[in-house]
Coordinates of C-alpha atoms and ligand atoms in Angstrom, one line a residue:
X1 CA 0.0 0.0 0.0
X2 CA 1.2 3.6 -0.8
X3 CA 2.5 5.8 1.7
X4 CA -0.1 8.7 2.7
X5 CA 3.1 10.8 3.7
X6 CA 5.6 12.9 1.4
X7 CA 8.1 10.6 0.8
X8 CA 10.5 13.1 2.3
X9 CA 9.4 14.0 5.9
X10 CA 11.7 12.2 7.6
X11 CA 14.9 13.4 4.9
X12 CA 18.6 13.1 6.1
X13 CA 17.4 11.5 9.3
X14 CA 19.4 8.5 10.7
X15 CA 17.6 5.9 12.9
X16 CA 18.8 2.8 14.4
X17 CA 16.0 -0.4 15.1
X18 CA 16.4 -3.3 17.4
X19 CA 14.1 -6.1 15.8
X20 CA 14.2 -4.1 13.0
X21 CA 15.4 -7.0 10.6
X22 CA 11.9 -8.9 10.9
X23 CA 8.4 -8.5 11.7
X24 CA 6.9 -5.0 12.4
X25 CA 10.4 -3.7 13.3
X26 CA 11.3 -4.4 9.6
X27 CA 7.9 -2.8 8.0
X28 CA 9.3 0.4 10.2
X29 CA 13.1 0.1 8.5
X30 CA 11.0 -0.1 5.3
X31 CA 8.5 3.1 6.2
X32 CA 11.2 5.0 7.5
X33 CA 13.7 4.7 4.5
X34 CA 11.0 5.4 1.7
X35 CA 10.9 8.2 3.8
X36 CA 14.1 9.7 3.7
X37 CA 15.8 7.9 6.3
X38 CA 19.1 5.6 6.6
X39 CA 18.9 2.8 8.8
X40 CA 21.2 0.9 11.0
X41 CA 19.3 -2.5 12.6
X42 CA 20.2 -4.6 15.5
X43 CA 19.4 -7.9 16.3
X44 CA 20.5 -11.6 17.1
X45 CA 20.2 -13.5 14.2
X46 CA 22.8 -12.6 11.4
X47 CA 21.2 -14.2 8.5
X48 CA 17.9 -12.3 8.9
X49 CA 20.2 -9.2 9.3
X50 CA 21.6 -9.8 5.9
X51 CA 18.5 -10.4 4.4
X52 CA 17.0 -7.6 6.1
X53 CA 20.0 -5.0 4.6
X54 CA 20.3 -6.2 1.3
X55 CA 16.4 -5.9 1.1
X56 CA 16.5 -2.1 2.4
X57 CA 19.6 -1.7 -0.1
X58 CA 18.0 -3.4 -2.9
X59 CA 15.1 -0.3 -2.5
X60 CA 17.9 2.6 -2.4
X61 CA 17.8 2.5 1.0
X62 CA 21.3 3.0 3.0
X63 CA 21.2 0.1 5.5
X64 CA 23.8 -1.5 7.7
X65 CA 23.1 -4.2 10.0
X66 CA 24.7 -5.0 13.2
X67 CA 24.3 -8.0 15.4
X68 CA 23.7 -7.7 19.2
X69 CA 21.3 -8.3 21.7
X70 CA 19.7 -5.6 24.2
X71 CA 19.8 -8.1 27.2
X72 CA 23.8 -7.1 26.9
X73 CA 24.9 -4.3 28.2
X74 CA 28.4 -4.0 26.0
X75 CA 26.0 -4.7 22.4
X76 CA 23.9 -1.9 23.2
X77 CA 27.1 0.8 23.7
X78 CA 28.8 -1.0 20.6
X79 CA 25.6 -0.9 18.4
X80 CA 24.8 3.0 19.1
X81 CA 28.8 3.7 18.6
X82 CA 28.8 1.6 15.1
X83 CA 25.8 3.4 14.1
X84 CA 27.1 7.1 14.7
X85 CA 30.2 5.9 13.2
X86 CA 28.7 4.3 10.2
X87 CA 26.1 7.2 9.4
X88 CA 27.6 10.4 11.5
X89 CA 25.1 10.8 14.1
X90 CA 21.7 9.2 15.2
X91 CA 18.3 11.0 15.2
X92 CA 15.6 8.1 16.0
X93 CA 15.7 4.9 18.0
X94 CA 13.3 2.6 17.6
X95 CA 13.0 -0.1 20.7
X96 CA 11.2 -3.0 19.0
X97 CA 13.0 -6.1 19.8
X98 CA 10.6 -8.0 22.4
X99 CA 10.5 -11.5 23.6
X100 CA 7.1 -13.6 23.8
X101 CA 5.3 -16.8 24.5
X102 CA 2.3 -17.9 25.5
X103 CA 1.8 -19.4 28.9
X104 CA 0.0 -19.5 32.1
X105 CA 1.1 -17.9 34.7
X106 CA 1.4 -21.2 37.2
X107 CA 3.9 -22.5 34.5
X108 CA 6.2 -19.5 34.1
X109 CA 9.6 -19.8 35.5
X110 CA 11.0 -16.9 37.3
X111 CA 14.0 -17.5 34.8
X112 CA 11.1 -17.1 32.2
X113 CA 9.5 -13.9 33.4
X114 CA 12.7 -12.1 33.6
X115 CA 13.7 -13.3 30.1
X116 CA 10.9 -11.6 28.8
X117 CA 11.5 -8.3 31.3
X118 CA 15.1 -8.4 30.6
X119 CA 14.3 -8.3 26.4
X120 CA 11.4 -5.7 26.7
X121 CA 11.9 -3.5 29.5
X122 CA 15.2 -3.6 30.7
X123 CA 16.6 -3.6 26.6
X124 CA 14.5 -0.7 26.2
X125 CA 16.1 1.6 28.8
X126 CA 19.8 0.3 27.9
X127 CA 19.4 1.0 24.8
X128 CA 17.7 4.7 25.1
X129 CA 20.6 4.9 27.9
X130 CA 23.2 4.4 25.5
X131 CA 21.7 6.8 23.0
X132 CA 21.0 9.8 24.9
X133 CA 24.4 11.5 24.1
X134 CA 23.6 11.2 20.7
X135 CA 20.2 12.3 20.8
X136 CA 20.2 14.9 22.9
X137 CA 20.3 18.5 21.6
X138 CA 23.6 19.2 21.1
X139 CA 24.5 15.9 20.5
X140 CA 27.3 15.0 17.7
X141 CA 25.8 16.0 14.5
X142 CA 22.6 17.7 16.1
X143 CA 21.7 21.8 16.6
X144 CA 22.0 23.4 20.0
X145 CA 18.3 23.4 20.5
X146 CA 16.6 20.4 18.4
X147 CA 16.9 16.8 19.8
X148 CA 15.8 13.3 18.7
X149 CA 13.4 10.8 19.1
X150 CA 12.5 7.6 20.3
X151 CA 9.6 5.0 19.4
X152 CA 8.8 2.3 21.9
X153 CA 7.0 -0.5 20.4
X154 CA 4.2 -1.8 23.3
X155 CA 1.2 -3.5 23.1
X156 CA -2.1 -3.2 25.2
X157 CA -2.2 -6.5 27.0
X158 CA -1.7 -4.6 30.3
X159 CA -4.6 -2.0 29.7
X160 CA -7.1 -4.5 31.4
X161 CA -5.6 -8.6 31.5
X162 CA -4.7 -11.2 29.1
X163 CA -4.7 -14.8 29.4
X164 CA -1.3 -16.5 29.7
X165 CA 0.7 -12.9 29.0
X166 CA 1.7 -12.2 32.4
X167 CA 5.4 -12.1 31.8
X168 CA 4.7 -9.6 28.7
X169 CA 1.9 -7.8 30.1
X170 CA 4.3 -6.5 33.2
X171 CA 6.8 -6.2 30.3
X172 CA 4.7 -3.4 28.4
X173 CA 3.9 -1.9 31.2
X174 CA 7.3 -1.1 32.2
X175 CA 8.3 0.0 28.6
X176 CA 4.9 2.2 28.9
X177 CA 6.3 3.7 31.9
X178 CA 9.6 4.3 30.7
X179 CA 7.7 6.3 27.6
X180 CA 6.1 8.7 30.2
X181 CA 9.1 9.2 32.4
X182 CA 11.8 9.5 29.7
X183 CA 9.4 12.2 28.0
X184 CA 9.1 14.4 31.0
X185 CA 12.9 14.1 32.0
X186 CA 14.8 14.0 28.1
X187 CA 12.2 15.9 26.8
X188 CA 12.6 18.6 29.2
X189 CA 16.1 18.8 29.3
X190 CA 17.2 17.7 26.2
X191 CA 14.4 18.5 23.7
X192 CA 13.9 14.1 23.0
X193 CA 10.5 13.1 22.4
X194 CA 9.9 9.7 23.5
X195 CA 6.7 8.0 22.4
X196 CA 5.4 4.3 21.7
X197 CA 2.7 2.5 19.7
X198 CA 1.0 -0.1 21.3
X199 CA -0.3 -2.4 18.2
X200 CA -3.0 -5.1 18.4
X201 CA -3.0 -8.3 16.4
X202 CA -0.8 -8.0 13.4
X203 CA -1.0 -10.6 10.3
X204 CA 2.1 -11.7 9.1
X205 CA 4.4 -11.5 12.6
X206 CA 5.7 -13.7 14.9
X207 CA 3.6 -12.1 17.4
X208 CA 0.7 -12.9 15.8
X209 CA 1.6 -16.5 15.1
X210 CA 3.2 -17.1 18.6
X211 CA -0.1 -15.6 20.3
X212 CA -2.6 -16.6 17.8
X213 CA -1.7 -19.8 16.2
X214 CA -3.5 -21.0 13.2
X215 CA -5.5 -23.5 14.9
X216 CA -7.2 -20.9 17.1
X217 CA -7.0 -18.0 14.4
X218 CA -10.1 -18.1 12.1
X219 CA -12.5 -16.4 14.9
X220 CA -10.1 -13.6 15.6
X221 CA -12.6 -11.6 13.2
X222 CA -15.4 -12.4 15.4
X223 CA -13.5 -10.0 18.2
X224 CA -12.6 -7.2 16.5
X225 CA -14.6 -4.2 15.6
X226 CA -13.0 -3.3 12.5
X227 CA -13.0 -7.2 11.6
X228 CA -10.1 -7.8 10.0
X229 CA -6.0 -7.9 12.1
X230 CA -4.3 -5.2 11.1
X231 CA -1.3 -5.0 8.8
X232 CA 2.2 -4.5 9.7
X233 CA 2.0 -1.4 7.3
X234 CA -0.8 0.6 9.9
X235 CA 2.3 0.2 12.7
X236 CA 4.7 2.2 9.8
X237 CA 2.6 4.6 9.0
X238 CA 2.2 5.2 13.0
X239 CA 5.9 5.2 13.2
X240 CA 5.9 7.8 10.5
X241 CA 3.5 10.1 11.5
X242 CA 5.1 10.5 15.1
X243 CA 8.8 10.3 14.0
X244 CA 7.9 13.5 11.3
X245 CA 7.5 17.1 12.4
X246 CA 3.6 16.2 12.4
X247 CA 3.8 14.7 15.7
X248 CA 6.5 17.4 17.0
X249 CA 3.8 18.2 20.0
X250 CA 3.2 14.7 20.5
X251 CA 5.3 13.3 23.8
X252 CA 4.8 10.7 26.3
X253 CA 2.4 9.1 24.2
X254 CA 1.7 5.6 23.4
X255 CA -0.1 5.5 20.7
X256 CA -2.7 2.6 20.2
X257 CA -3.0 0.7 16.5
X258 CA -5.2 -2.0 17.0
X259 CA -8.7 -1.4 15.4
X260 CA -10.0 -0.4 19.0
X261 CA -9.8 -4.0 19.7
X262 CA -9.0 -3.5 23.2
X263 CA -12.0 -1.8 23.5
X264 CA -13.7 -4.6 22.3
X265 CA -16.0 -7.1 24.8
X266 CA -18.6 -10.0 23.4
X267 CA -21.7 -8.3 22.9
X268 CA -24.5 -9.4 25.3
X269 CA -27.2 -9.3 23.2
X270 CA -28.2 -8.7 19.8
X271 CA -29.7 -5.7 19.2
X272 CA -33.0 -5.9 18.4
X273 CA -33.4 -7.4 21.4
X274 CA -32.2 -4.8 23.6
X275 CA -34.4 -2.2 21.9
X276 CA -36.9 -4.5 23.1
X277 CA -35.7 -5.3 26.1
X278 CA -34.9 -1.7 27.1
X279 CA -38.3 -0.5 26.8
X280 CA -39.8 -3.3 28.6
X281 CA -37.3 -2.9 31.6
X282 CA -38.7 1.5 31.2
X283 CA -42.6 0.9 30.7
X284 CA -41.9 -1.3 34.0
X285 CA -39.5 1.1 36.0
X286 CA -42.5 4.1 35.2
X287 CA -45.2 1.5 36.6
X288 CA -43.2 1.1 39.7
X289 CA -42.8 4.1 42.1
X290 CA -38.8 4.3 43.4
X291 CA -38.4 1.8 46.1
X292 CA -41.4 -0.5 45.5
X293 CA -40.9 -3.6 44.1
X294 CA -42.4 -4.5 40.8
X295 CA -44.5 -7.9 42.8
X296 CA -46.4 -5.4 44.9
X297 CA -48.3 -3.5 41.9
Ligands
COA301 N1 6.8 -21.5 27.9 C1 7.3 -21.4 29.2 N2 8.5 -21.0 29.5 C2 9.3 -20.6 28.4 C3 8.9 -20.7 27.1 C4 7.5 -21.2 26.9 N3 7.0 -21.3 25.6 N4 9.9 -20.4 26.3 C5 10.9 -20.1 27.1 N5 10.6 -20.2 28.3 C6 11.4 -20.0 29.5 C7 12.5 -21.0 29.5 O1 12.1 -22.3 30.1 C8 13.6 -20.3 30.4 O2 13.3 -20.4 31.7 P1 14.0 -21.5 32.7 O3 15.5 -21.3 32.6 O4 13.5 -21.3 34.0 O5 13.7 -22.9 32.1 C9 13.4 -18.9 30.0 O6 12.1 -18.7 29.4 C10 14.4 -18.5 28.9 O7 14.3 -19.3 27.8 P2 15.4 -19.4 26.7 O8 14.9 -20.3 25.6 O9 16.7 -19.8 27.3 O10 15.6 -17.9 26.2 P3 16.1 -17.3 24.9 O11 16.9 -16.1 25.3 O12 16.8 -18.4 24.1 O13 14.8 -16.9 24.1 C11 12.6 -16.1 24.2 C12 14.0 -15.8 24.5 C13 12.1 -17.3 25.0 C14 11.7 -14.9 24.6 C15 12.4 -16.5 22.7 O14 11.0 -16.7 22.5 C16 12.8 -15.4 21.8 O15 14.0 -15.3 21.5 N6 11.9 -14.5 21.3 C17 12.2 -13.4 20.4 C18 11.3 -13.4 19.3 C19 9.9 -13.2 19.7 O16 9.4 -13.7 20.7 N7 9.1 -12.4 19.0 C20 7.7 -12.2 19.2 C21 7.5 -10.7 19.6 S1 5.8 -10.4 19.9

């Protein structure tokens, strides 16, 4: 699908991704370099890096790849140096590399919780920790008074409870957190906006897969009130419109891309029947004085 956006809003901008070699983190390298931007990723798995660059290349799109993982402390400080190295500065980070599974929580391992903490919330800071000097105004390769930004992928599991997400819903939360509190403190001293996107189900992503399998997939629809998952396309365009000078007011903000599906609860009846039923339970509520029961008229 085409890009609703000038294809250069985000122009001369450098950004670096964790997870951005697959899944939504890759539609965001995509997005982001139709749009002007160079892109360094990070992540664990050096084949799907290469596949990932030579993909981003293969568009025009400078792209370098650098393998690491945010659960180490000594990756995340090499990855942001390589970056500035390789491209001159950095303007965006995107935290999207997350760790999930399904599970219930009787069945979760400490070991198994903090896996999934360690991936999502703890990468996140370490890796905006490790960027700050280069983000912040003044930074190498920035003005005096404009700094960058950061995108914090989330996801609304936490906004009321999910089944067997325990581990990820305390996850989200923290990076959620993090969002707000890195907004008021880099955003007032060093002019960083820090936001997230929280997305619902996504076709085509692990996510998706791990949390949805196939077998229990073809009712999803049923759920959701736009009907249909979302693509990982909505996300980028998210990405986009927040990263640009559009969202320049927008900070501490996550921003949720998910149909309104967590909105969403099975419907209790249909509704021609409440039209019935709600005049029924009026007509009787107007025949009955406040206080007396309905058995005594
Ligand atoms: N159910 C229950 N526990 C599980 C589990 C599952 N499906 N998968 C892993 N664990 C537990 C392990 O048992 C282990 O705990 P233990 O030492 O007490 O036994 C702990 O989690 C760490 O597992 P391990 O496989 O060693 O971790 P890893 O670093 O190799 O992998 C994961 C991390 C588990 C998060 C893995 O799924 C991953 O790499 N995910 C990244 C991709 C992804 O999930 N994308 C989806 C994003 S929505």
């Amino acid at each position: 699908m085409e890009s609703p956006f000038k294809p250069h809003v985000l122009q001369g901008k450098v950004a670096l991704l964790t997870g951005g070699g697959s899944g939504i983190g890759f539609e965001i390298s995509t997005q982001f370099g139709k749009h002007g931007v160079s892109i360094a990723i990070m992540g664990r798995r050096k084949p799907v890096l290469d596949a990932a660059v030579s993909a981003l290349m293969s568009l025009g799109i400078p792209a370098v790849g650098f393998e690491g993982d945010v659960r180490k402390g000594e990756d995340a400080r090499r990855v942001v140096e390589a970056t500035v190295k390789h491209f001159g500065k950095l303007d965006i980070l995107v935290n999207a590399a997350a760790g999930n599974f399904l599970v219930a929580a009787e069945d979760l391992s400490p070991n198994g919780f903090k896996t999934v903490m360690d991936i999502d919330s703890v990468g996140t800071f370490t890796m905006c920790r490790e960027a700050l000097q280069y983000l912040k105004k003044g930074g190498p390769g920035r003005s005096l008074s404009s700094g960058g930004f950061i995108l914090n992928i989330s996801a609304t599991l936490h906004y009321t409870a999910s089944w067997y997400q325990i581990h990820v819903s305390a996850a989200k939360a923290a990076v959620d957190a993090l969002t707000r509190n890195l907004a008021l403190e880099w955003g007032t001293d060093y002019d960083i906006r820090v936001n997230g996107i929280a997305p619902g189900p996504i076709g085509d992503t692990a996510g998706l897969s791990k949390l949805l399998p196939k077998e229990i997939n073809n009712k999803t629809s049923d759920y959701l009130p736009l009907y249909k998952v979302g693509e990982k396309w909505d996300i980028a365009m998210a990405a986009v419109y927040l990263a640009s000078d559009a969202g320049k007011y927008i900070n501490g903000t996550t921003l949720i891309v998910d149909g309104g599906l967590w909105l969403s609860s099975p419907r209790i009846l249909p509704k021609d029947a409440v039209k019935q039923f709600s005049r029924a339970v009026e007509k009787r509520s107007r025949a009955a004085p406040a206080g007396v029961p309905t058995s005594k008229l």
